[in-house]
């Protein structure tokens, strides 16, 4: 990489040029893409049946551990076999319950113009969530997350139109007390962004607080909040074959208030799941369906998404790997299974790289395109993820958004339009075999919007690039990050709603927040 002194120039001339235009970035408009491609389906019909049968046999013969007393009681009421914390359930019951889940639903944040459709081909991207550490080009080393760094990533989340929802804490602000951390971070999220928000299922108090804060930020009555999904939670099973107390508790609380849940087993083949990808996907499907079946028993028709986070470990070091061929195939296979069950799918953008370099981008691109190929609805960690989810990076965030914009443009109907003007016979006749297309009217009418325009890529030749400072991709991304943050203006918010939100945070802090010993 270039030395630190060169890195710190990256705002320089390019930054001044952007400020003169009055905009931090020139980007595509808010337009969540619609995936019109046929999904990649690596499994035969017999393969789908084999994974389904394997998952059902896991649920019938082996069972899932539920470390939640309310869940155990509910399973007993449903007629499942409960022995201690182990729950076994018949495939007919599971199939009946899962069939209750809607194939599509909407999420409506405080700004209704940011309403999202989940399922039915809609492709939604969210920011990185939950890394404990931060890395940027100016600091040049891995450091703990802070509230200000977390807020900067919320600013990027709001600024980029290709980021559709605000998931989790984009970096864990370890400078905030754990008991009240969720209050401060959600206040920042709900005031710095107006996009769909997420709640961690980490104890009853946190879930209830976040639901109340989302309600207050939108100025909704309790009935209006519960009338349609406004937010969501994502939970991970504790693979292999276990669901813990707080995550199941959080989901039960949200579905009873009309909100959405995503169930995403985190299965690493060779460590937390069988070394074969079919075995790992089978385990993941069983873990996810066990929880979704429970939720559909409690609230029939509640919005549920099945998630995939199946990858492999490096068998030499034991470290997780992402964006691998195995990861891609597991995502595609789970997409086939999600369609088999009639459920929307959640996948992720991810990588094992430690800095925003070539490895980071090829692994993340593999992950993102496998999500596209799988027919994914929700793409978690689509921008900003490094070191297997242990680092959040603003430069990586910007670089990932370049890829996300390219995916959005890839699905622009204009690229595959076949009307008379698109077939362009008159233009072909005009140019013939001896001219060029630069100056003809057909080109002049279309040249400004004909092709994708990048936000971070540099398409100049080597000499022009070198003359302009020779900045590498991460350097350009750092400059874009700084321009966005330095010029950021929060989205409009009703002053009364903001005041009610601030009063709630102050009151809950005075009450001590949430316990930290669950």
Short mmCIF file of C-alpha atoms in Angstrom, two decimals:
data_model
loop_
_atom_site.label_atom_id
_atom_site.label_comp_id
_atom_site.label_asym_id
_atom_site.label_seq_id
_atom_site.Cartn_x
_atom_site.Cartn_y
_atom_site.Cartn_z
CA UNK A 1 0.00 0.00 0.00
CA UNK A 2 1.12 3.64 -0.41
CA UNK A 3 2.70 5.16 2.70
CA UNK A 4 0.66 7.00 5.33
CA UNK A 5 1.70 10.43 4.11
CA UNK A 6 0.31 9.70 0.65
CA UNK A 7 -2.86 8.26 2.13
CA UNK A 8 -3.59 11.47 4.00
CA UNK A 9 -3.63 13.46 0.74
CA UNK A 10 -6.62 11.60 -0.54
CA UNK A 11 -9.12 14.37 0.14
CA UNK A 12 -6.92 16.90 -1.76
CA UNK A 13 -7.72 18.20 -5.21
CA UNK A 14 -10.48 15.64 -5.82
CA UNK A 15 -12.16 16.64 -2.59
CA UNK A 16 -12.11 20.33 -3.51
CA UNK A 17 -13.52 19.55 -6.94
CA UNK A 18 -16.42 17.66 -5.39
CA UNK A 19 -17.17 20.49 -2.98
CA UNK A 20 -17.26 22.97 -5.85
CA UNK A 21 -20.06 20.97 -7.45
CA UNK A 22 -22.09 21.25 -4.24
CA UNK A 23 -22.42 17.47 -3.79
CA UNK A 24 -20.23 14.98 -1.97
CA UNK A 25 -20.96 12.25 -4.53
CA UNK A 26 -22.70 11.97 -7.86
CA UNK A 27 -24.63 8.72 -7.50
CA UNK A 28 -27.59 6.81 -8.86
CA UNK A 29 -31.03 7.66 -7.41
CA UNK A 30 -32.83 5.75 -4.68
CA UNK A 31 -34.25 2.78 -6.60
CA UNK A 32 -34.00 -0.63 -4.91
CA UNK A 33 -33.38 -3.02 -7.81
CA UNK A 34 -35.73 -5.73 -8.96
CA UNK A 35 -33.91 -8.96 -9.77
CA UNK A 36 -35.31 -10.08 -13.12
CA UNK A 37 -32.79 -12.85 -13.78
CA UNK A 38 -33.53 -16.52 -13.40
CA UNK A 39 -31.86 -17.75 -10.21
CA UNK A 40 -28.87 -20.05 -10.31
CA UNK A 41 -30.02 -23.50 -9.21
CA UNK A 42 -27.12 -25.91 -8.68
CA UNK A 43 -29.35 -28.59 -7.13
CA UNK A 44 -31.44 -31.03 -9.13
CA UNK A 45 -35.00 -31.73 -8.01
CA UNK A 46 -33.59 -34.85 -6.35
CA UNK A 47 -31.00 -32.71 -4.55
CA UNK A 48 -33.66 -30.36 -3.21
CA UNK A 49 -35.66 -33.35 -2.00
CA UNK A 50 -32.58 -34.88 -0.35
CA UNK A 51 -31.74 -31.69 1.60
CA UNK A 52 -35.37 -31.26 2.61
CA UNK A 53 -35.59 -34.85 3.79
CA UNK A 54 -32.29 -34.49 5.66
CA UNK A 55 -33.46 -31.33 7.42
CA UNK A 56 -36.78 -32.95 8.36
CA UNK A 57 -34.99 -36.01 9.75
CA UNK A 58 -32.80 -33.72 11.85
CA UNK A 59 -35.96 -32.14 13.28
CA UNK A 60 -37.75 -35.47 13.77
CA UNK A 61 -34.93 -37.73 14.96
CA UNK A 62 -32.23 -35.50 16.47
CA UNK A 63 -34.04 -32.33 17.51
CA UNK A 64 -33.00 -28.75 18.25
CA UNK A 65 -32.05 -27.38 21.65
CA UNK A 66 -34.15 -24.39 22.69
CA UNK A 67 -32.73 -22.66 25.76
CA UNK A 68 -35.91 -20.66 26.25
CA UNK A 69 -38.62 -21.81 28.66
CA UNK A 70 -41.45 -19.98 26.89
CA UNK A 71 -40.46 -21.58 23.57
CA UNK A 72 -40.43 -25.03 25.19
CA UNK A 73 -43.93 -24.47 26.57
CA UNK A 74 -45.17 -23.34 23.18
CA UNK A 75 -43.70 -26.40 21.48
CA UNK A 76 -45.48 -28.62 24.02
CA UNK A 77 -48.76 -26.87 23.26
CA UNK A 78 -48.16 -27.52 19.56
CA UNK A 79 -47.74 -31.23 20.21
CA UNK A 80 -43.99 -31.43 19.62
CA UNK A 81 -41.80 -33.79 21.65
CA UNK A 82 -39.95 -31.86 24.34
CA UNK A 83 -37.35 -33.60 26.49
CA UNK A 84 -35.47 -31.15 28.69
CA UNK A 85 -34.38 -28.47 26.24
CA UNK A 86 -34.46 -30.77 23.22
CA UNK A 87 -37.39 -30.32 20.81
CA UNK A 88 -38.31 -32.79 18.08
CA UNK A 89 -41.07 -31.94 15.63
CA UNK A 90 -42.79 -33.77 12.80
CA UNK A 91 -42.28 -32.73 9.22
CA UNK A 92 -45.99 -32.34 8.57
CA UNK A 93 -46.31 -29.81 11.37
CA UNK A 94 -43.18 -27.94 10.29
CA UNK A 95 -44.35 -27.83 6.67
CA UNK A 96 -47.79 -26.60 7.71
CA UNK A 97 -46.36 -23.87 9.93
CA UNK A 98 -43.77 -22.63 7.44
CA UNK A 99 -46.44 -22.43 4.72
CA UNK A 100 -48.18 -19.74 6.82
CA UNK A 101 -45.31 -17.28 6.32
CA UNK A 102 -45.89 -14.62 3.65
CA UNK A 103 -43.81 -14.76 0.50
CA UNK A 104 -43.56 -10.99 0.50
CA UNK A 105 -44.15 -8.09 2.90
CA UNK A 106 -43.25 -4.43 3.33
CA UNK A 107 -41.16 -2.56 5.89
CA UNK A 108 -42.14 1.08 6.47
CA UNK A 109 -39.68 3.35 8.35
CA UNK A 110 -40.33 6.87 9.63
CA UNK A 111 -39.89 8.18 6.09
CA UNK A 112 -42.52 6.32 4.04
CA UNK A 113 -40.60 7.14 0.85
CA UNK A 114 -38.02 4.62 2.10
CA UNK A 115 -40.59 1.82 2.30
CA UNK A 116 -39.12 -1.54 1.28
CA UNK A 117 -40.70 -4.58 -0.30
CA UNK A 118 -39.16 -7.82 0.96
CA UNK A 119 -39.46 -10.77 -1.43
CA UNK A 120 -40.95 -11.01 -4.91
CA UNK A 121 -37.61 -10.29 -6.61
CA UNK A 122 -36.76 -7.12 -4.69
CA UNK A 123 -33.06 -6.86 -3.82
CA UNK A 124 -32.20 -4.86 -0.69
CA UNK A 125 -28.74 -3.94 0.62
CA UNK A 126 -27.77 -3.01 4.18
CA UNK A 127 -24.69 -1.67 5.93
CA UNK A 128 -22.12 -3.71 7.81
CA UNK A 129 -23.28 -4.64 11.32
CA UNK A 130 -21.63 -5.61 14.61
CA UNK A 131 -17.82 -5.47 14.13
CA UNK A 132 -16.07 -4.57 17.39
CA UNK A 133 -13.20 -2.81 15.60
CA UNK A 134 -12.57 -0.05 13.08
CA UNK A 135 -9.91 0.50 10.42
CA UNK A 136 -9.47 3.51 8.19
CA UNK A 137 -6.71 4.67 5.92
CA UNK A 138 -5.75 7.68 8.04
CA UNK A 139 -5.38 5.76 11.32
CA UNK A 140 -3.80 2.82 9.48
CA UNK A 141 -4.36 0.28 12.23
CA UNK A 142 -7.15 -1.68 13.89
CA UNK A 143 -8.77 0.24 16.77
CA UNK A 144 -11.89 -0.23 18.94
CA UNK A 145 -15.18 1.17 17.71
CA UNK A 146 -16.59 4.36 19.20
CA UNK A 147 -19.90 6.19 19.09
CA UNK A 148 -18.53 8.78 16.68
CA UNK A 149 -17.18 6.13 14.31
CA UNK A 150 -20.51 4.32 14.51
CA UNK A 151 -22.28 7.60 13.69
CA UNK A 152 -20.00 8.17 10.71
CA UNK A 153 -21.07 4.82 9.29
CA UNK A 154 -24.71 5.78 9.84
CA UNK A 155 -23.95 8.93 7.84
CA UNK A 156 -22.61 6.78 5.01
CA UNK A 157 -25.67 4.53 5.35
CA UNK A 158 -27.96 7.50 4.87
CA UNK A 159 -25.88 9.16 2.14
CA UNK A 160 -25.68 6.20 -0.23
CA UNK A 161 -28.87 5.50 -2.17
CA UNK A 162 -27.74 1.92 -2.81
CA UNK A 163 -27.95 1.20 0.95
CA UNK A 164 -31.60 0.51 1.69
CA UNK A 165 -31.74 -0.38 5.38
CA UNK A 166 -29.77 0.44 8.53
CA UNK A 167 -28.82 -2.84 10.12
CA UNK A 168 -27.35 -3.27 13.58
CA UNK A 169 -24.48 -1.20 14.93
CA UNK A 170 -22.13 -0.67 11.96
CA UNK A 171 -19.31 -0.75 14.48
CA UNK A 172 -19.69 -1.56 18.17
CA UNK A 173 -19.24 1.68 20.19
CA UNK A 174 -17.26 0.24 23.09
CA UNK A 175 -16.85 3.72 24.63
CA UNK A 176 -20.55 3.61 25.62
CA UNK A 177 -21.74 1.73 28.74
CA UNK A 178 -23.25 -1.64 27.75
CA UNK A 179 -26.41 -1.06 29.78
CA UNK A 180 -27.40 2.07 27.86
CA UNK A 181 -25.44 1.64 24.62
CA UNK A 182 -28.51 0.62 22.66
CA UNK A 183 -30.30 3.84 23.62
CA UNK A 184 -27.56 6.12 22.31
CA UNK A 185 -26.91 4.12 19.16
CA UNK A 186 -30.60 3.86 18.26
CA UNK A 187 -31.02 7.58 18.87
CA UNK A 188 -28.17 8.19 16.42
CA UNK A 189 -29.57 5.69 13.92
CA UNK A 190 -33.09 7.12 14.00
CA UNK A 191 -31.94 10.75 13.71
CA UNK A 192 -29.03 10.35 11.25
CA UNK A 193 -30.99 8.00 8.96
CA UNK A 194 -34.61 7.69 7.88
CA UNK A 195 -34.25 4.13 6.59
CA UNK A 196 -35.62 0.85 7.95
CA UNK A 197 -34.03 0.08 11.32
CA UNK A 198 -32.98 -3.12 13.06
CA UNK A 199 -33.16 -4.27 16.70
CA UNK A 200 -30.75 -6.69 18.31
CA UNK A 201 -32.50 -9.50 20.17
CA UNK A 202 -30.28 -9.20 23.23
CA UNK A 203 -32.70 -9.27 26.13
CA UNK A 204 -36.29 -8.09 26.66
CA UNK A 205 -35.39 -4.56 27.71
CA UNK A 206 -33.38 -3.80 24.60
CA UNK A 207 -36.02 -5.15 22.24
CA UNK A 208 -38.83 -3.28 23.97
CA UNK A 209 -36.78 -0.07 24.06
CA UNK A 210 -35.99 -0.23 20.35
CA UNK A 211 -39.59 -0.89 19.37
CA UNK A 212 -40.67 2.10 21.44
CA UNK A 213 -37.95 4.30 19.93
CA UNK A 214 -38.93 3.35 16.37
CA UNK A 215 -42.54 4.13 17.24
CA UNK A 216 -41.68 7.52 18.75
CA UNK A 217 -39.36 8.49 15.88
CA UNK A 218 -42.23 8.04 13.44
CA UNK A 219 -44.84 9.63 15.70
CA UNK A 220 -47.04 6.53 15.60
CA UNK A 221 -49.71 5.30 17.96
CA UNK A 222 -49.20 1.83 19.41
CA UNK A 223 -51.90 0.48 17.11
CA UNK A 224 -50.38 2.09 14.02
CA UNK A 225 -46.95 0.74 14.91
CA UNK A 226 -48.30 -2.79 15.18
CA UNK A 227 -50.48 -2.55 12.07
CA UNK A 228 -47.60 -3.09 9.62
CA UNK A 229 -43.93 -4.06 9.91
CA UNK A 230 -41.79 -1.01 10.69
CA UNK A 231 -38.53 -2.72 11.67
CA UNK A 232 -36.97 -6.14 12.02
CA UNK A 233 -34.55 -8.28 13.98
CA UNK A 234 -32.05 -10.84 12.77
CA UNK A 235 -31.09 -13.79 14.96
CA UNK A 236 -28.43 -16.45 14.61
CA UNK A 237 -28.80 -19.97 15.88
CA UNK A 238 -25.97 -21.22 18.05
CA UNK A 239 -24.79 -23.90 15.67
CA UNK A 240 -24.85 -26.78 15.86
CA UNK A 241 -28.54 -27.34 16.65
CA UNK A 242 -29.21 -24.73 19.31
CA UNK A 243 -31.26 -21.55 19.81
CA UNK A 244 -30.48 -19.40 22.84
CA UNK A 245 -32.79 -17.54 25.20
CA UNK A 246 -32.51 -13.84 24.26
CA UNK A 247 -32.76 -14.25 20.50
CA UNK A 248 -35.91 -16.38 20.59
CA UNK A 249 -37.35 -14.06 23.24
CA UNK A 250 -36.69 -11.04 21.05
CA UNK A 251 -38.35 -12.61 18.02
CA UNK A 252 -41.43 -13.55 20.02
CA UNK A 253 -41.74 -9.99 21.27
CA UNK A 254 -41.40 -8.52 17.78
CA UNK A 255 -43.84 -10.82 16.01
CA UNK A 256 -46.46 -10.15 18.70
CA UNK A 257 -46.14 -6.47 17.78
CA UNK A 258 -46.40 -7.10 14.04
CA UNK A 259 -42.70 -6.75 13.25
CA UNK A 260 -40.44 -8.86 11.03
CA UNK A 261 -37.81 -11.45 11.94
CA UNK A 262 -34.91 -13.01 10.04
CA UNK A 263 -33.54 -16.38 11.19
CA UNK A 264 -29.96 -16.89 10.00
CA UNK A 265 -27.96 -19.90 11.18
CA UNK A 266 -24.22 -19.15 11.15
CA UNK A 267 -22.79 -22.47 10.03
CA UNK A 268 -19.13 -22.91 9.12
CA UNK A 269 -18.55 -26.16 7.28
CA UNK A 270 -15.84 -28.19 8.94
CA UNK A 271 -16.32 -26.55 12.35
CA UNK A 272 -19.95 -25.87 13.31
CA UNK A 273 -21.46 -27.93 10.49
CA UNK A 274 -20.55 -30.97 8.37
CA UNK A 275 -17.58 -30.47 6.03
CA UNK A 276 -19.75 -31.15 2.97
CA UNK A 277 -21.77 -28.21 1.67
CA UNK A 278 -24.95 -30.29 1.36
CA UNK A 279 -24.56 -31.35 4.99
CA UNK A 280 -23.90 -27.78 6.13
CA UNK A 281 -26.94 -26.48 4.24
CA UNK A 282 -29.09 -29.30 5.63
CA UNK A 283 -28.09 -28.38 9.19
CA UNK A 284 -28.71 -24.69 8.51
CA UNK A 285 -32.17 -25.34 7.03
CA UNK A 286 -33.17 -27.46 10.02
CA UNK A 287 -32.06 -24.81 12.51
CA UNK A 288 -33.85 -21.99 10.66
CA UNK A 289 -37.13 -23.83 10.03
CA UNK A 290 -37.41 -24.93 13.67
CA UNK A 291 -37.59 -21.29 14.78
CA UNK A 292 -39.74 -20.09 11.87
CA UNK A 293 -42.24 -22.90 12.55
CA UNK A 294 -42.45 -21.77 16.19
CA UNK A 295 -43.09 -18.16 15.20
CA UNK A 296 -45.80 -19.16 12.73
CA UNK A 297 -47.46 -21.26 15.46
CA UNK A 298 -47.54 -18.22 17.75
CA UNK A 299 -48.52 -15.57 15.16
CA UNK A 300 -49.74 -17.16 11.91
CA UNK A 301 -48.64 -15.14 8.92
CA UNK A 302 -45.99 -13.12 10.75
CA UNK A 303 -43.27 -11.86 8.36
CA UNK A 304 -40.26 -14.21 8.46
CA UNK A 305 -37.12 -14.44 6.34
CA UNK A 306 -34.81 -17.45 6.17
CA UNK A 307 -31.15 -16.54 6.22
CA UNK A 308 -27.99 -18.18 4.98
CA UNK A 309 -24.57 -17.64 6.44
CA UNK A 310 -22.98 -20.93 5.49
CA UNK A 311 -19.32 -20.83 4.61
CA UNK A 312 -16.23 -22.87 5.38
CA UNK A 313 -13.20 -22.66 7.61
CA UNK A 314 -9.60 -22.67 6.49
CA UNK A 315 -8.65 -26.20 7.48
CA UNK A 316 -5.02 -25.09 7.94
CA UNK A 317 -5.73 -22.33 10.47
CA UNK A 318 -9.36 -22.83 11.55
CA UNK A 319 -10.17 -19.24 10.51
CA UNK A 320 -13.48 -18.53 8.75
CA UNK A 321 -13.33 -17.97 5.00
CA UNK A 322 -15.85 -15.95 2.97
CA UNK A 323 -16.57 -15.35 -0.68
CA UNK A 324 -15.20 -18.79 -1.49
CA UNK A 325 -16.60 -21.15 -4.13
CA UNK A 326 -18.11 -23.17 -1.27
CA UNK A 327 -19.71 -20.05 0.20
CA UNK A 328 -21.19 -19.13 -3.18
CA UNK A 329 -22.64 -22.58 -3.80
CA UNK A 330 -24.08 -22.77 -0.28
CA UNK A 331 -25.82 -19.42 -0.84
CA UNK A 332 -27.25 -20.56 -4.16
CA UNK A 333 -28.35 -23.90 -2.68
CA UNK A 334 -30.08 -22.17 0.23
CA UNK A 335 -31.81 -19.87 -2.27
CA UNK A 336 -33.26 -22.95 -3.95
CA UNK A 337 -34.46 -24.25 -0.61
CA UNK A 338 -35.97 -20.86 0.32
CA UNK A 339 -38.03 -20.92 -2.86
CA UNK A 340 -39.02 -24.51 -2.11
CA UNK A 341 -40.44 -23.32 1.25
CA UNK A 342 -41.88 -20.08 -0.12
CA UNK A 343 -39.73 -17.86 2.10
CA UNK A 344 -37.77 -14.69 1.32
CA UNK A 345 -34.00 -15.14 1.64
CA UNK A 346 -31.33 -13.20 3.48
CA UNK A 347 -27.65 -13.48 2.47
CA UNK A 348 -24.53 -11.37 3.08
CA UNK A 349 -21.64 -9.48 1.58
CA UNK A 350 -18.51 -10.69 3.35
CA UNK A 351 -14.79 -11.31 3.12
CA UNK A 352 -11.87 -12.52 5.22
CA UNK A 353 -9.50 -9.74 4.10
CA UNK A 354 -8.02 -7.48 6.77
CA UNK A 355 -7.77 -4.24 4.76
CA UNK A 356 -9.71 -2.84 1.76
CA UNK A 357 -7.51 -4.40 -0.90
CA UNK A 358 -7.94 -6.66 -3.90
CA UNK A 359 -8.72 -9.72 -1.77
CA UNK A 360 -11.41 -7.77 0.05
CA UNK A 361 -13.11 -6.82 -3.18
CA UNK A 362 -12.93 -10.14 -5.02
CA UNK A 363 -14.23 -12.04 -2.00
CA UNK A 364 -17.01 -9.52 -1.34
CA UNK A 365 -17.96 -9.40 -5.02
CA UNK A 366 -18.21 -13.20 -5.02
CA UNK A 367 -20.47 -13.02 -1.97
CA UNK A 368 -22.66 -10.25 -3.39
CA UNK A 369 -23.09 -11.85 -6.79
CA UNK A 370 -23.90 -15.21 -5.22
CA UNK A 371 -26.64 -13.39 -3.28
CA UNK A 372 -27.96 -12.02 -6.58
CA UNK A 373 -27.79 -15.47 -8.19
CA UNK A 374 -29.59 -17.03 -5.23
CA UNK A 375 -32.60 -14.70 -5.53
CA UNK A 376 -31.86 -13.01 -2.21
CA UNK A 377 -34.17 -10.35 -0.80
CA UNK A 378 -32.09 -9.02 2.12
CA UNK A 379 -28.31 -8.63 1.76
CA UNK A 380 -26.72 -8.00 5.14
CA UNK A 381 -23.21 -6.52 5.53
CA UNK A 382 -23.31 -5.35 1.92
CA UNK A 383 -20.92 -2.44 2.59
CA UNK A 384 -18.02 -2.02 5.00
CA UNK A 385 -17.14 -5.54 6.20
CA UNK A 386 -13.54 -6.72 6.81
CA UNK A 387 -11.71 -9.49 8.72
CA UNK A 388 -14.61 -11.91 8.79
CA UNK A 389 -16.86 -9.32 10.42
CA UNK A 390 -14.40 -8.13 13.07
CA UNK A 391 -13.56 -4.82 11.36
CA UNK A 392 -15.72 -2.07 9.88
CA UNK A 393 -13.99 0.23 7.39
CA UNK A 394 -15.36 3.41 5.79
CA UNK A 395 -13.12 2.95 2.74
CA UNK A 396 -14.42 -0.57 2.26
CA UNK A 397 -17.96 0.83 2.66
CA UNK A 398 -17.43 3.21 -0.25
CA UNK A 399 -15.73 0.58 -2.41
CA UNK A 400 -18.57 -1.88 -1.77
CA UNK A 401 -21.13 0.77 -2.70
CA UNK A 402 -19.46 0.97 -6.11
CA UNK A 403 -20.25 -2.72 -6.58
CA UNK A 404 -23.80 -2.28 -5.26
CA UNK A 405 -24.42 0.55 -7.71
CA UNK A 406 -23.15 -1.66 -10.52
CA UNK A 407 -25.60 -4.37 -9.48
CA UNK A 408 -28.40 -1.80 -9.44
CA UNK A 409 -27.43 -0.62 -12.92
CA UNK A 410 -27.13 -4.23 -14.10
CA UNK A 411 -30.86 -4.63 -13.40
CA UNK A 412 -31.87 -1.34 -15.03
CA UNK A 413 -34.51 -2.27 -17.64
CA UNK A 414 -32.88 0.19 -20.05
CA UNK A 415 -29.98 -2.21 -20.55
CA UNK A 416 -32.19 -4.92 -22.01
CA UNK A 417 -34.80 -2.75 -23.73
CA UNK A 418 -35.52 -3.75 -27.34
CA UNK A 419 -37.72 -0.94 -28.69
CA UNK A 420 -37.00 0.63 -32.10
CA UNK A 421 -34.68 3.23 -30.57
CA UNK A 422 -32.78 0.49 -28.77
CA UNK A 423 -32.35 -1.73 -31.81
CA UNK A 424 -31.09 1.48 -33.50
CA UNK A 425 -31.46 0.45 -37.15
CA UNK A 426 -31.53 4.09 -38.30
CA UNK A 427 -28.27 4.77 -36.46
CA UNK A 428 -26.67 1.66 -37.95
CA UNK A 429 -27.82 2.75 -41.42
CA UNK A 430 -26.52 6.30 -40.89
CA UNK A 431 -23.03 5.24 -39.81
CA UNK A 432 -22.75 2.35 -42.20
CA UNK A 433 -19.33 0.70 -42.47
CA UNK A 434 -17.06 3.73 -42.60
CA UNK A 435 -18.13 6.16 -39.89
CA UNK A 436 -18.38 6.24 -36.09
CA UNK A 437 -21.15 6.70 -33.56
CA UNK A 438 -19.71 9.47 -31.38
CA UNK A 439 -21.30 12.42 -33.15
CA UNK A 440 -24.61 11.13 -34.50
CA UNK A 441 -27.88 12.31 -33.00
CA UNK A 442 -28.77 8.85 -31.64
CA UNK A 443 -25.66 8.98 -29.45
CA UNK A 444 -26.05 12.67 -28.55
CA UNK A 445 -29.57 12.03 -27.29
CA UNK A 446 -28.39 9.24 -24.98
CA UNK A 447 -24.75 9.67 -24.06
CA UNK A 448 -25.28 11.19 -20.62
CA UNK A 449 -27.24 8.19 -19.34
CA UNK A 450 -26.13 5.42 -21.69
CA UNK A 451 -23.50 3.86 -19.43
CA UNK A 452 -22.75 3.40 -15.76
CA UNK A 453 -20.85 6.26 -14.14
CA UNK A 454 -18.63 5.25 -11.20
CA UNK A 455 -18.27 6.89 -7.81
CA UNK A 456 -14.85 5.50 -6.84
CA UNK A 457 -13.39 3.81 -9.92
CA UNK A 458 -10.80 5.73 -11.99
CA UNK A 459 -11.07 4.96 -15.72
CA UNK A 460 -8.24 7.24 -16.93
CA UNK A 461 -5.13 5.77 -18.51
CA UNK A 462 -2.00 5.29 -16.44
CA UNK A 463 -0.37 8.60 -17.38
CA UNK A 464 -3.47 10.67 -16.61
CA UNK A 465 -4.03 8.77 -13.37
CA UNK A 466 -0.41 9.30 -12.34
CA UNK A 467 -0.49 13.00 -13.20
CA UNK A 468 -3.61 13.42 -11.06
CA UNK A 469 -1.81 12.01 -8.02
CA UNK A 470 -1.81 8.26 -8.65
CA UNK A 471 -4.30 7.49 -5.91
CA UNK A 472 -5.18 3.84 -5.27
CA UNK A 473 -8.79 2.72 -4.83
CA UNK A 474 -8.76 2.88 -1.03
CA UNK A 475 -7.29 6.40 -1.15
CA UNK A 476 -10.06 7.60 -3.43
CA UNK A 477 -12.62 5.89 -1.20
CA UNK A 478 -11.17 7.62 1.86
CA UNK A 479 -11.60 11.00 0.19
CA UNK A 480 -15.22 10.21 -0.67
CA UNK A 481 -15.88 9.07 2.91
CA UNK A 482 -14.46 12.30 4.32
CA UNK A 483 -16.43 14.47 1.91
CA UNK A 484 -19.69 12.73 2.80
CA UNK A 485 -19.12 12.98 6.54
CA UNK A 486 -17.85 16.57 6.43
CA UNK A 487 -20.84 17.80 4.41
CA UNK A 488 -23.50 15.54 5.93
CA UNK A 489 -26.89 16.96 6.85
CA UNK A 490 -29.31 14.68 8.77
CA UNK A 491 -32.60 13.88 7.09
CA UNK A 492 -35.59 15.97 8.18
CA UNK A 493 -37.34 14.92 11.37
CA UNK A 494 -40.38 16.32 13.12
CA UNK A 495 -39.04 18.32 16.13
CA UNK A 496 -41.73 16.87 18.37
CA UNK A 497 -40.79 13.31 17.42
CA UNK A 498 -37.11 14.03 18.06
CA UNK A 499 -37.91 15.56 21.44
CA UNK A 500 -40.05 12.56 22.43
CA UNK A 501 -37.21 10.26 21.39
CA UNK A 502 -34.65 12.23 23.42
CA UNK A 503 -36.94 12.27 26.47
CA UNK A 504 -37.38 8.50 26.25
CA UNK A 505 -33.61 7.95 26.07
CA UNK A 506 -33.04 10.23 29.06
CA UNK A 507 -35.72 8.45 31.12
CA UNK A 508 -34.44 4.96 30.30
CA UNK A 509 -30.88 5.99 31.12
CA UNK A 510 -32.05 7.30 34.48
CA UNK A 511 -33.71 3.93 35.06
CA UNK A 512 -30.43 2.13 34.37
CA UNK A 513 -31.06 0.85 30.86
CA UNK A 514 -30.85 -2.90 30.30
CA UNK A 515 -29.17 -5.60 32.39
CA UNK A 516 -25.88 -6.92 31.03
CA UNK A 517 -25.78 -10.32 32.75
CA UNK A 518 -28.19 -12.30 30.54
#
